[in-house]
């Protein structure tokens, strides 16, 4: 069973892309925002359980701790899609949300991704500040389809 991990800074467009990819590939999607305690531990446990029932499971979360990304990278048949955008874009998008995490949170996590060189953990990177949503989805969808067929 395959696991698609969609990760990146807050308000970069992860949830939009993860949800569309899950629909495109008829896969369940698990969102880190749906967990309030032990978020990534529970998210990853639930993903393992779902992997037994579905050919593909999509995970949506920041995965800002490199250890969590490492766990996903170490799994057999996992694909990591890094969704990013410039800090100013993420700040604007977060500000427009009803469930905003606030500027300090966005800045802290965005900086962590830059310092960690998160692209090294990705099989593919999509910059949603540069690419329109439909183009980002099309490119990511094509990459995921290629991965699933390999």
PDB file of C-alpha atoms in Angstrom:
ATOM      1  CA  UNK A   1       0.000   0.000   0.000  1.00  0.00           C
ATOM      2  CA  UNK A   2       1.201   3.506  -0.825  1.00  0.00           C
ATOM      3  CA  UNK A   3       1.411   6.635   1.300  1.00  0.00           C
ATOM      4  CA  UNK A   4       1.426  10.150  -0.166  1.00  0.00           C
ATOM      5  CA  UNK A   5       2.732  12.688   2.360  1.00  0.00           C
ATOM      6  CA  UNK A   6       1.823  16.291   1.484  1.00  0.00           C
ATOM      7  CA  UNK A   7       3.877  18.576   3.731  1.00  0.00           C
ATOM      8  CA  UNK A   8       5.020  22.170   3.996  1.00  0.00           C
ATOM      9  CA  UNK A   9       4.549  25.440   5.862  1.00  0.00           C
ATOM     10  CA  UNK A  10       1.143  26.692   7.030  1.00  0.00           C
ATOM     11  CA  UNK A  11      -1.043  28.307   4.356  1.00  0.00           C
ATOM     12  CA  UNK A  12       1.115  27.060   1.471  1.00  0.00           C
ATOM     13  CA  UNK A  13      -1.810  25.168  -0.092  1.00  0.00           C
ATOM     14  CA  UNK A  14      -1.241  21.669   1.310  1.00  0.00           C
ATOM     15  CA  UNK A  15      -4.827  20.889   2.254  1.00  0.00           C
ATOM     16  CA  UNK A  16      -6.211  22.060  -1.074  1.00  0.00           C
ATOM     17  CA  UNK A  17      -3.698  19.969  -2.987  1.00  0.00           C
ATOM     18  CA  UNK A  18      -3.962  16.919  -0.691  1.00  0.00           C
ATOM     19  CA  UNK A  19      -7.759  16.931  -0.908  1.00  0.00           C
ATOM     20  CA  UNK A  20      -7.760  17.217  -4.690  1.00  0.00           C
ATOM     21  CA  UNK A  21      -5.143  14.478  -5.048  1.00  0.00           C
ATOM     22  CA  UNK A  22      -7.124  12.201  -2.724  1.00  0.00           C
ATOM     23  CA  UNK A  23     -10.224  12.761  -4.866  1.00  0.00           C
ATOM     24  CA  UNK A  24      -8.270  12.201  -8.083  1.00  0.00           C
ATOM     25  CA  UNK A  25      -6.832   8.891  -6.858  1.00  0.00           C
ATOM     26  CA  UNK A  26      -9.897   7.796  -4.847  1.00  0.00           C
ATOM     27  CA  UNK A  27      -7.902   7.694  -1.624  1.00  0.00           C
ATOM     28  CA  UNK A  28      -8.696   8.607   1.969  1.00  0.00           C
ATOM     29  CA  UNK A  29      -6.990  11.754   3.231  1.00  0.00           C
ATOM     30  CA  UNK A  30      -5.943  12.314   6.833  1.00  0.00           C
ATOM     31  CA  UNK A  31      -5.429  15.933   7.929  1.00  0.00           C
ATOM     32  CA  UNK A  32      -3.180  16.791  10.876  1.00  0.00           C
ATOM     33  CA  UNK A  33      -5.614  19.626  11.690  1.00  0.00           C
ATOM     34  CA  UNK A  34      -8.186  16.981  12.690  1.00  0.00           C
ATOM     35  CA  UNK A  35      -6.033  15.883  15.644  1.00  0.00           C
ATOM     36  CA  UNK A  36      -5.665  17.877  18.856  1.00  0.00           C
ATOM     37  CA  UNK A  37      -3.323  15.763  20.971  1.00  0.00           C
ATOM     38  CA  UNK A  38      -0.291  13.690  19.990  1.00  0.00           C
ATOM     39  CA  UNK A  39      -1.039  14.910  16.482  1.00  0.00           C
ATOM     40  CA  UNK A  40       1.626  13.225  14.384  1.00  0.00           C
ATOM     41  CA  UNK A  41       1.823  10.072  16.468  1.00  0.00           C
ATOM     42  CA  UNK A  42      -1.918   9.518  16.008  1.00  0.00           C
ATOM     43  CA  UNK A  43      -1.902  10.658  12.372  1.00  0.00           C
ATOM     44  CA  UNK A  44       0.839   8.190  11.499  1.00  0.00           C
ATOM     45  CA  UNK A  45      -0.841   5.362  13.455  1.00  0.00           C
ATOM     46  CA  UNK A  46      -4.114   6.009  11.615  1.00  0.00           C
ATOM     47  CA  UNK A  47      -2.267   6.097   8.300  1.00  0.00           C
ATOM     48  CA  UNK A  48      -0.735   2.693   8.985  1.00  0.00           C
ATOM     49  CA  UNK A  49      -4.190   1.268   9.766  1.00  0.00           C
ATOM     50  CA  UNK A  50      -5.699   2.774   6.610  1.00  0.00           C
ATOM     51  CA  UNK A  51      -2.845   1.499   4.461  1.00  0.00           C
ATOM     52  CA  UNK A  52      -4.096  -2.038   5.110  1.00  0.00           C
ATOM     53  CA  UNK A  53      -7.498  -1.138   3.629  1.00  0.00           C
ATOM     54  CA  UNK A  54      -6.632   1.208   0.743  1.00  0.00           C
ATOM     55  CA  UNK A  55      -4.067   1.126  -2.072  1.00  0.00           C
ATOM     56  CA  UNK A  56      -3.225   4.794  -1.374  1.00  0.00           C
ATOM     57  CA  UNK A  57      -3.547   6.980   1.726  1.00  0.00           C
ATOM     58  CA  UNK A  58      -2.894  10.743   1.600  1.00  0.00           C
ATOM     59  CA  UNK A  59      -1.492  12.585   4.629  1.00  0.00           C
ATOM     60  CA  UNK A  60      -1.806  16.365   4.941  1.00  0.00           C
ATOM     61  CA  UNK A  61       0.256  18.199   7.544  1.00  0.00           C
ATOM     62  CA  UNK A  62       3.176  20.524   8.061  1.00  0.00           C
ATOM     63  CA  UNK A  63       5.496  17.711   9.167  1.00  0.00           C
ATOM     64  CA  UNK A  64       7.763  20.543  10.317  1.00  0.00           C
ATOM     65  CA  UNK A  65       9.790  18.176  12.506  1.00  0.00           C
ATOM     66  CA  UNK A  66      12.351  16.410  10.303  1.00  0.00           C
ATOM     67  CA  UNK A  67      11.921  13.246  12.404  1.00  0.00           C
ATOM     68  CA  UNK A  68       8.290  12.961  11.285  1.00  0.00           C
ATOM     69  CA  UNK A  69       9.303  13.375   7.663  1.00  0.00           C
ATOM     70  CA  UNK A  70      12.036  10.817   8.244  1.00  0.00           C
ATOM     71  CA  UNK A  71       9.476   8.320   9.502  1.00  0.00           C
ATOM     72  CA  UNK A  72       7.478   8.759   6.313  1.00  0.00           C
ATOM     73  CA  UNK A  73      10.592   8.577   4.117  1.00  0.00           C
ATOM     74  CA  UNK A  74      11.607   5.305   5.771  1.00  0.00           C
ATOM     75  CA  UNK A  75       8.326   3.593   4.953  1.00  0.00           C
ATOM     76  CA  UNK A  76       8.120   1.330   1.958  1.00  0.00           C
ATOM     77  CA  UNK A  77       6.238   2.931  -0.902  1.00  0.00           C
ATOM     78  CA  UNK A  78       5.966   6.488   0.422  1.00  0.00           C
ATOM     79  CA  UNK A  79       6.056   9.616  -1.753  1.00  0.00           C
ATOM     80  CA  UNK A  80       6.694  13.036  -0.207  1.00  0.00           C
ATOM     81  CA  UNK A  81       5.256  16.120  -1.897  1.00  0.00           C
ATOM     82  CA  UNK A  82       6.577  19.420  -0.526  1.00  0.00           C
ATOM     83  CA  UNK A  83       4.112  22.279  -0.997  1.00  0.00           C
ATOM     84  CA  UNK A  84       5.642  25.669  -0.350  1.00  0.00           C
ATOM     85  CA  UNK A  85       5.134  29.373  -0.984  1.00  0.00           C
ATOM     86  CA  UNK A  86       6.989  32.549  -0.083  1.00  0.00           C
ATOM     87  CA  UNK A  87       6.616  33.767   3.491  1.00  0.00           C
ATOM     88  CA  UNK A  88       4.579  36.823   2.460  1.00  0.00           C
ATOM     89  CA  UNK A  89       2.152  34.586   0.559  1.00  0.00           C
ATOM     90  CA  UNK A  90       1.734  32.227   3.528  1.00  0.00           C
ATOM     91  CA  UNK A  91       1.216  35.160   5.904  1.00  0.00           C
ATOM     92  CA  UNK A  92      -1.459  36.686   3.661  1.00  0.00           C
ATOM     93  CA  UNK A  93      -3.277  33.378   3.210  1.00  0.00           C
ATOM     94  CA  UNK A  94      -3.141  32.629   6.933  1.00  0.00           C
ATOM     95  CA  UNK A  95      -4.481  36.096   7.740  1.00  0.00           C
ATOM     96  CA  UNK A  96      -7.455  35.456   5.399  1.00  0.00           C
ATOM     97  CA  UNK A  97      -8.399  32.212   7.181  1.00  0.00           C
ATOM     98  CA  UNK A  98     -10.997  31.829   9.870  1.00  0.00           C
ATOM     99  CA  UNK A  99      -8.721  29.282  11.600  1.00  0.00           C
ATOM    100  CA  UNK A 100      -5.528  31.360  11.373  1.00  0.00           C
ATOM    101  CA  UNK A 101      -2.547  30.143  13.387  1.00  0.00           C
ATOM    102  CA  UNK A 102      -1.215  33.690  13.489  1.00  0.00           C
ATOM    103  CA  UNK A 103       1.850  35.442  12.190  1.00  0.00           C
ATOM    104  CA  UNK A 104       4.328  34.160  14.824  1.00  0.00           C
ATOM    105  CA  UNK A 105       3.401  30.539  14.083  1.00  0.00           C
ATOM    106  CA  UNK A 106       3.641  30.976  10.322  1.00  0.00           C
ATOM    107  CA  UNK A 107       7.002  32.743  10.605  1.00  0.00           C
ATOM    108  CA  UNK A 108       8.457  30.130  12.975  1.00  0.00           C
ATOM    109  CA  UNK A 109       7.451  27.112  10.903  1.00  0.00           C
ATOM    110  CA  UNK A 110       8.365  28.770   7.595  1.00  0.00           C
ATOM    111  CA  UNK A 111      11.839  29.578   8.969  1.00  0.00           C
ATOM    112  CA  UNK A 112      12.237  25.989  10.215  1.00  0.00           C
ATOM    113  CA  UNK A 113      11.585  24.652   6.717  1.00  0.00           C
ATOM    114  CA  UNK A 114      14.164  27.023   5.217  1.00  0.00           C
ATOM    115  CA  UNK A 115      16.771  26.109   7.833  1.00  0.00           C
ATOM    116  CA  UNK A 116      16.148  22.379   7.406  1.00  0.00           C
ATOM    117  CA  UNK A 117      16.366  22.503   3.616  1.00  0.00           C
ATOM    118  CA  UNK A 118      13.098  20.575   3.487  1.00  0.00           C
ATOM    119  CA  UNK A 119      13.288  20.085  -0.270  1.00  0.00           C
ATOM    120  CA  UNK A 120      15.855  17.357   0.443  1.00  0.00           C
ATOM    121  CA  UNK A 121      13.038  15.309   2.029  1.00  0.00           C
ATOM    122  CA  UNK A 122      10.762  15.732  -0.990  1.00  0.00           C
ATOM    123  CA  UNK A 123      10.288  13.575  -4.035  1.00  0.00           C
ATOM    124  CA  UNK A 124       8.666  16.578  -5.715  1.00  0.00           C
ATOM    125  CA  UNK A 125       8.204  20.248  -4.783  1.00  0.00           C
ATOM    126  CA  UNK A 126       5.376  22.574  -5.780  1.00  0.00           C
ATOM    127  CA  UNK A 127       5.604  26.329  -5.165  1.00  0.00           C
ATOM    128  CA  UNK A 128       2.030  27.624  -5.006  1.00  0.00           C
ATOM    129  CA  UNK A 129       3.064  31.263  -5.044  1.00  0.00           C
ATOM    130  CA  UNK A 130       4.437  30.797  -8.536  1.00  0.00           C
ATOM    131  CA  UNK A 131       2.036  28.196  -9.929  1.00  0.00           C
ATOM    132  CA  UNK A 132      -1.722  28.672 -10.254  1.00  0.00           C
ATOM    133  CA  UNK A 133      -3.707  26.068  -8.293  1.00  0.00           C
ATOM    134  CA  UNK A 134      -4.744  24.143 -11.401  1.00  0.00           C
ATOM    135  CA  UNK A 135      -1.167  23.940 -12.692  1.00  0.00           C
ATOM    136  CA  UNK A 136       0.162  22.819  -9.299  1.00  0.00           C
ATOM    137  CA  UNK A 137      -2.532  20.140  -9.136  1.00  0.00           C
ATOM    138  CA  UNK A 138      -1.861  18.980 -12.686  1.00  0.00           C
ATOM    139  CA  UNK A 139       1.897  18.687 -12.128  1.00  0.00           C
ATOM    140  CA  UNK A 140       1.535  16.956  -8.763  1.00  0.00           C
ATOM    141  CA  UNK A 141      -1.144  14.632 -10.109  1.00  0.00           C
ATOM    142  CA  UNK A 142       1.081  13.597 -12.995  1.00  0.00           C
ATOM    143  CA  UNK A 143       4.028  12.928 -10.658  1.00  0.00           C
ATOM    144  CA  UNK A 144       1.890  10.876  -8.276  1.00  0.00           C
ATOM    145  CA  UNK A 145       0.402   8.877 -11.160  1.00  0.00           C
ATOM    146  CA  UNK A 146       3.912   8.123 -12.457  1.00  0.00           C
ATOM    147  CA  UNK A 147       5.017   7.050  -8.972  1.00  0.00           C
ATOM    148  CA  UNK A 148       1.980   4.800  -8.490  1.00  0.00           C
ATOM    149  CA  UNK A 149       2.534   3.115 -11.839  1.00  0.00           C
ATOM    150  CA  UNK A 150       6.246   2.464 -11.273  1.00  0.00           C
TER     151      UNK A 150
END
